[in-house]
PDB file of C-alpha atoms in Angstrom:
ATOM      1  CA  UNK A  29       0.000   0.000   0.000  1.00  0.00           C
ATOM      2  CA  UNK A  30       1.344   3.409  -0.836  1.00  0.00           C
ATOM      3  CA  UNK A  31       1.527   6.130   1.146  1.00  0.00           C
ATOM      4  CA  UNK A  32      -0.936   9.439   0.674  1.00  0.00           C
ATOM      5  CA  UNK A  33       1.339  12.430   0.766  1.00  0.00           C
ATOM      6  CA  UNK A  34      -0.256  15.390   3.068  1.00  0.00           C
ATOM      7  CA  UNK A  35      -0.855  17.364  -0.554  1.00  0.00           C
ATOM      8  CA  UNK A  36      -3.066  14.144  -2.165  1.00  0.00           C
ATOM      9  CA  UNK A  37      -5.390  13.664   0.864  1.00  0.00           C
ATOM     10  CA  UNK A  38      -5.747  17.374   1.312  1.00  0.00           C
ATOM     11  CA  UNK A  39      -6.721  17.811  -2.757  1.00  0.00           C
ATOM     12  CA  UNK A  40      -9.073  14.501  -2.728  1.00  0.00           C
ATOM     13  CA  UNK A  41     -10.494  15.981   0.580  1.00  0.00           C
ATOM     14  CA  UNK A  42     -11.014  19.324  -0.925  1.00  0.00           C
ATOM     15  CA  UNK A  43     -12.864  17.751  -3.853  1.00  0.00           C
ATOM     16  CA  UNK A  44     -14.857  15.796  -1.557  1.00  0.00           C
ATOM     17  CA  UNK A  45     -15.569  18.728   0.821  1.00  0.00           C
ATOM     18  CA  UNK A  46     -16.975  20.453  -2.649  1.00  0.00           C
ATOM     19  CA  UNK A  47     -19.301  17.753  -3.906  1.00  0.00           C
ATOM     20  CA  UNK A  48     -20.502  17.499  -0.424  1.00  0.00           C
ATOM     21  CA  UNK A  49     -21.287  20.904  -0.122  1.00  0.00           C
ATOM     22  CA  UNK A  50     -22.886  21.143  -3.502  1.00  0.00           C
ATOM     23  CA  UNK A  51     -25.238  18.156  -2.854  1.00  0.00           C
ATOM     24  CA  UNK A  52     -26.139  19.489   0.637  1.00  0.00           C
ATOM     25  CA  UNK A  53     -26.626  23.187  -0.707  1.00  0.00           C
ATOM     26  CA  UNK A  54     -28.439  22.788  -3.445  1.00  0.00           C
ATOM     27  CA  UNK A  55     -32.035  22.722  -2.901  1.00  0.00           C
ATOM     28  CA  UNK A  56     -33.876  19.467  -4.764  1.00  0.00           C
ATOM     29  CA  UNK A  57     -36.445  19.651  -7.490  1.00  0.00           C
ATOM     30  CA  UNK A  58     -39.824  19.351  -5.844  1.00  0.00           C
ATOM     31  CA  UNK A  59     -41.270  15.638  -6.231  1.00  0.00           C
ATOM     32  CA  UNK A  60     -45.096  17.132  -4.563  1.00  0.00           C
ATOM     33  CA  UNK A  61     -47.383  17.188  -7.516  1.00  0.00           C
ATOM     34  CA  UNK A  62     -49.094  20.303  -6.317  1.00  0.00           C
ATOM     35  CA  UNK A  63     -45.829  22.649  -6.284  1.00  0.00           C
ATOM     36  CA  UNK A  64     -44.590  21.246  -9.293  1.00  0.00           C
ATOM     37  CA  UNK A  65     -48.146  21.775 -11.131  1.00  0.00           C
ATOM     38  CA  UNK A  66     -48.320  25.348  -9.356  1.00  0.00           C
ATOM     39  CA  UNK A  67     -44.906  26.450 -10.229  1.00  0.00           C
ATOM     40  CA  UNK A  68     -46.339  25.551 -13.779  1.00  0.00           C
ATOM     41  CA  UNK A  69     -49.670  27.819 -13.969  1.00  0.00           C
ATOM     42  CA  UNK A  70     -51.491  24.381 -14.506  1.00  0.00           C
ATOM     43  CA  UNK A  71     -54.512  23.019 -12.688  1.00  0.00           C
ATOM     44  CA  UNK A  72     -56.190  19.628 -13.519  1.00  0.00           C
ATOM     45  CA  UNK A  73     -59.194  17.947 -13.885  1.00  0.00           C
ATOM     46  CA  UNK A  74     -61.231  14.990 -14.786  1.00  0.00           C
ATOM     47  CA  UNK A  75     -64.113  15.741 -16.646  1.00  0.00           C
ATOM     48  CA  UNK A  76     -67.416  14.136 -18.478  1.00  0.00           C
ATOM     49  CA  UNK A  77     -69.430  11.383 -18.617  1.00  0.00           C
ATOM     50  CA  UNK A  78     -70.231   8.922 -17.822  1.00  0.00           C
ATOM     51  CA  UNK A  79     -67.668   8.067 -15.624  1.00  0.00           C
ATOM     52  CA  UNK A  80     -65.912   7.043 -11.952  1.00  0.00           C
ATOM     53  CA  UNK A  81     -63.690   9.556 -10.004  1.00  0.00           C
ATOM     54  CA  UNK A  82     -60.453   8.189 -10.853  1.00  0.00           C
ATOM     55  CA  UNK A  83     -61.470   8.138 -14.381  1.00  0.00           C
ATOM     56  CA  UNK A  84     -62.245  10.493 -17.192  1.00  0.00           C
ATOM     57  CA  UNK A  85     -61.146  13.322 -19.912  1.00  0.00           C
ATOM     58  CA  UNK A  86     -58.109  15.164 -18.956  1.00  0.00           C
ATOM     59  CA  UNK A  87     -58.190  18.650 -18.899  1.00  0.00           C
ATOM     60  CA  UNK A  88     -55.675  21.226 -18.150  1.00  0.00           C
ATOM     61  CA  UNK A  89     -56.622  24.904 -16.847  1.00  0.00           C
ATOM     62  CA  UNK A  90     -53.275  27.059 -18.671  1.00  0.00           C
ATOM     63  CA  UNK A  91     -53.346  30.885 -18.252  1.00  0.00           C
ATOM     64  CA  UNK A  92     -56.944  31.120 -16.668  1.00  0.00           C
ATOM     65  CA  UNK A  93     -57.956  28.595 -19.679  1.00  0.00           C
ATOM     66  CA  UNK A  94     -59.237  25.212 -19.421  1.00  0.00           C
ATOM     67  CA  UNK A  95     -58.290  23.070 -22.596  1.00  0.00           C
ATOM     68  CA  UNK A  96     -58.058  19.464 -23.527  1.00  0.00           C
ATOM     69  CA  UNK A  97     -55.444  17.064 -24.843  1.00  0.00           C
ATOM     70  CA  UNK A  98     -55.679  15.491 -28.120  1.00  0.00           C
ATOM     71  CA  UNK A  99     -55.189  11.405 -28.392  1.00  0.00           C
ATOM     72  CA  UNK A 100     -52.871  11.442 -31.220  1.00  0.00           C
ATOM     73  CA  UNK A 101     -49.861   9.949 -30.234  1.00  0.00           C
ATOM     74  CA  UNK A 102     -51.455   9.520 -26.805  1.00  0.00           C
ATOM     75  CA  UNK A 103     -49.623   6.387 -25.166  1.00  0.00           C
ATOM     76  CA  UNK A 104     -49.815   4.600 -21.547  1.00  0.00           C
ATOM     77  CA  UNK A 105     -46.731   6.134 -20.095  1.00  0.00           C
ATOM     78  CA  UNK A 106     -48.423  10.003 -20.808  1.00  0.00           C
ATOM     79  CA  UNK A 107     -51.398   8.704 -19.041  1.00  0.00           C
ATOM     80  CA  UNK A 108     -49.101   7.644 -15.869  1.00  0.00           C
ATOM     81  CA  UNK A 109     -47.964  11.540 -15.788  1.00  0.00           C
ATOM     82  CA  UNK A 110     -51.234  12.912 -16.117  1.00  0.00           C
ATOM     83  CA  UNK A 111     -52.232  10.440 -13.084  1.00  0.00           C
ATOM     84  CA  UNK A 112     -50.049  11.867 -10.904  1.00  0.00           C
ATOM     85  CA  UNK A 113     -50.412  15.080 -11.744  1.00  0.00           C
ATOM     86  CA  UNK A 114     -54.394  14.384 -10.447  1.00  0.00           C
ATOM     87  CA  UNK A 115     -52.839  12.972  -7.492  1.00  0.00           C
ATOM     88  CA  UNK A 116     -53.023   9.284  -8.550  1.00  0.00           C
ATOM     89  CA  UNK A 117     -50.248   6.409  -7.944  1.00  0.00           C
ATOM     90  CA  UNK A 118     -50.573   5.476 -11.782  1.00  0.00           C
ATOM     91  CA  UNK A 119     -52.543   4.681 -15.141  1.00  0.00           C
ATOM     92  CA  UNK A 120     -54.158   1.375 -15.582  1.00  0.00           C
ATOM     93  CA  UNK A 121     -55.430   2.729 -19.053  1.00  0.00           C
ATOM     94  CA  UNK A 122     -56.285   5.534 -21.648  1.00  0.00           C
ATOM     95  CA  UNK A 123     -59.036   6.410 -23.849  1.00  0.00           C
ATOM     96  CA  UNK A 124     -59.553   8.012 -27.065  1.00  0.00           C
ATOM     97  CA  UNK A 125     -61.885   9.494 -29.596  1.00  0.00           C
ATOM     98  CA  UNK A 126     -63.607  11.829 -26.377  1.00  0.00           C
ATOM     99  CA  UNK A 127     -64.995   8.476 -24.793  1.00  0.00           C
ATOM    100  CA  UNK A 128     -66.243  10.869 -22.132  1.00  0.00           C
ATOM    101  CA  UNK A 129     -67.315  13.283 -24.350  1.00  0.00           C
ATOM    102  CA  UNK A 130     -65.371  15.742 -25.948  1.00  0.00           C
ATOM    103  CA  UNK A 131     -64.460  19.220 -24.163  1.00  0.00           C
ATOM    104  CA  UNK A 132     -64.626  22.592 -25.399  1.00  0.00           C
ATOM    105  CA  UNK A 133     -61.965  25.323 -25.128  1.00  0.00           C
ATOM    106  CA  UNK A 134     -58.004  25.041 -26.115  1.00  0.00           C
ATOM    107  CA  UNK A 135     -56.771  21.857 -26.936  1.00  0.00           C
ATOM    108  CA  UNK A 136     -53.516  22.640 -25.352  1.00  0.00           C
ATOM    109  CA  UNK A 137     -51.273  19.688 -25.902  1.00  0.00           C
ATOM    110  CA  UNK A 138     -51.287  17.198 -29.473  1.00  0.00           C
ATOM    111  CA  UNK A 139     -48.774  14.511 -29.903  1.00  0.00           C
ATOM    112  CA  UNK A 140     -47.748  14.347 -26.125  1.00  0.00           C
ATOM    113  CA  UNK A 141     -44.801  11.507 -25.747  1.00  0.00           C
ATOM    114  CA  UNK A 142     -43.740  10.928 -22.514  1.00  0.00           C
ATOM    115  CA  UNK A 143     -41.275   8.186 -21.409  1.00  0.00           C
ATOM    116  CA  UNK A 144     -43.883   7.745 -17.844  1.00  0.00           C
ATOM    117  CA  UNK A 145     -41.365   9.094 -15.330  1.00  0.00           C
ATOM    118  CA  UNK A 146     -41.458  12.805 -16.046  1.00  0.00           C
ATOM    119  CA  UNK A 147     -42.348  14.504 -12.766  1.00  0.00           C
ATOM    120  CA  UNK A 148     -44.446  16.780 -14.970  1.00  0.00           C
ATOM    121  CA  UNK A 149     -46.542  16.681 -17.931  1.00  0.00           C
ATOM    122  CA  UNK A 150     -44.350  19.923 -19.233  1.00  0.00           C
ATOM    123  CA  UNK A 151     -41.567  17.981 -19.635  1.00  0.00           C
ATOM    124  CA  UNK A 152     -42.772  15.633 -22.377  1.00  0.00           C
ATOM    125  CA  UNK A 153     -42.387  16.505 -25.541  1.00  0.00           C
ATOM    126  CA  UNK A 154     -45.520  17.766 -28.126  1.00  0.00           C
ATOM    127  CA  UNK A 155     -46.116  19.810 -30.602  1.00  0.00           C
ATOM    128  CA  UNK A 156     -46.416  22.695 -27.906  1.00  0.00           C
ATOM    129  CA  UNK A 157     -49.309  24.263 -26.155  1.00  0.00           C
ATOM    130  CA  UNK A 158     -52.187  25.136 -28.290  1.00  0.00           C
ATOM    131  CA  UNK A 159     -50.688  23.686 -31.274  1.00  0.00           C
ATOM    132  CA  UNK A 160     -52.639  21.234 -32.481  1.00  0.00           C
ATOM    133  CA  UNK A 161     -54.586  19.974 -35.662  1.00  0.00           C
ATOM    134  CA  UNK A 162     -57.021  18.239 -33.675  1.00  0.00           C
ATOM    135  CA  UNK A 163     -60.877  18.308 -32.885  1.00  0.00           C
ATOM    136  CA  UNK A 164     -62.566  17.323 -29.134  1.00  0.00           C
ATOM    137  CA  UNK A 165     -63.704  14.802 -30.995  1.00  0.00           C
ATOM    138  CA  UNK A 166     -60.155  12.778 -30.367  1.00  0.00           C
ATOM    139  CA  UNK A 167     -59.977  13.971 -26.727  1.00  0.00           C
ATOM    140  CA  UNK A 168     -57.988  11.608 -24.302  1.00  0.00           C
ATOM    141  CA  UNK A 169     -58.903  10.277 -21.065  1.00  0.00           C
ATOM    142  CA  UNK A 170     -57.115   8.294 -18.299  1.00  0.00           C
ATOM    143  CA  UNK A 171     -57.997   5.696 -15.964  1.00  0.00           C
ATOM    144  CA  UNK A 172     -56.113   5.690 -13.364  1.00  0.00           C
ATOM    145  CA  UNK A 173     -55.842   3.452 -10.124  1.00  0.00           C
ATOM    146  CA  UNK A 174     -58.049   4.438  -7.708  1.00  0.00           C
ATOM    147  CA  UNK A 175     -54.940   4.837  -5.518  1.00  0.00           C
ATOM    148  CA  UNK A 176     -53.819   8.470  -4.376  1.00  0.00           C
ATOM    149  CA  UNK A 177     -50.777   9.741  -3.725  1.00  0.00           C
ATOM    150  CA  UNK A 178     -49.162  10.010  -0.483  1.00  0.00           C
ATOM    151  CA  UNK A 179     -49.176  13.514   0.917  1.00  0.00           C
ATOM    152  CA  UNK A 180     -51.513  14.696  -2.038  1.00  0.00           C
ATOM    153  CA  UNK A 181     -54.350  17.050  -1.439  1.00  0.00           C
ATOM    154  CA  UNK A 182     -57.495  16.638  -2.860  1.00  0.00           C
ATOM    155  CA  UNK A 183     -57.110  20.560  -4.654  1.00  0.00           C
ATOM    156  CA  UNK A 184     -57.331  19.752  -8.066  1.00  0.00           C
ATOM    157  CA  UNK A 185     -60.870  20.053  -8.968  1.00  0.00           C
ATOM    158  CA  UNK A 186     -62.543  16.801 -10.462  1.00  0.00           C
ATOM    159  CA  UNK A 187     -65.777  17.486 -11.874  1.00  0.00           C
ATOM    160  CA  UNK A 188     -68.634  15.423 -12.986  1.00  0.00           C
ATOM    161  CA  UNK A 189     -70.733  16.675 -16.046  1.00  0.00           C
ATOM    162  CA  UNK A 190     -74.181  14.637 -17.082  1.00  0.00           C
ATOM    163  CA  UNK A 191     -75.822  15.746 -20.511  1.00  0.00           C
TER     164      UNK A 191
END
């Protein structure tokens, strides 16, 4: 074993003394759904009919505006972030073609691809908000598990709409 000269230990415990303080400093991206969708501008809700509570069209309130997304592209893993942005666990499913009716309004997100483990719907990728060449009659929904979130408030609003 060879010696550590007083210079080596006191570099390697410099650079350790760094990347300690660095970690320790730095304050960590927030993993509570509400911040992260308040930090955003973005409320959400499950909408139409007919339907359970843990079920139903997503919609997304952006700049005072409540819009839909469009089910092109639409895939399993964006479901699972649009869960837990409503305070769910996970998706056990998606819908298409406005199975609970279609929505009115914006539709604020078209071709959303997420990879499922995106704290935040605004960090999947899509053609960008309010660009789309939809109608609501391809709104998407999610199912997701009637399971909520640890810690999560009930302050999104879910709604309920009959025709």
């Amino acid at each position: 074993m060879r010696p550590v000269s007083v210079w080596q230990w006191s570099a390697r415990g410099l650079l350790l003394c760094l990347l300690c303080s660095l970690c320790l400093g730095s304050p960590s991206p927030s993993t509570d759904p509400e911040k992260r969708a308040e930090s955003q501008g973005l409320r959400f809700r499950l909408a139409g009919f007919p339907r359970k509570p843990y079920e139903g069209r997503v919609e997304i309130q952006r700049a005072g505006e409540w819009g839909t997304i469009c089910d092109d592209d639409f895939t399993l893993q964006a479901a699972h972030v649009l869960c837990r942005e409503l305070g769910f666990t996970e998706a056990t499913g998606w819908t298409h073609s406005a199975k609970y009716g279609p929505g009115t309004g914006q539709i604020w997100l078209d071709n959303l691809s997420c990879r499922g483990t995106e704290q935040s719907v605004t960090e999947c990728a899509s053609r960008g908000w309010g660009n789309s060449d939809c109608t609501h009659d391809e709104d998407a929904g999610v199912i997701c598990k009637d399971q909520r979130l640890p810690g999560f408030s009930d302050s999104n609003v879910i709604e309920v709409c009959s025709s």
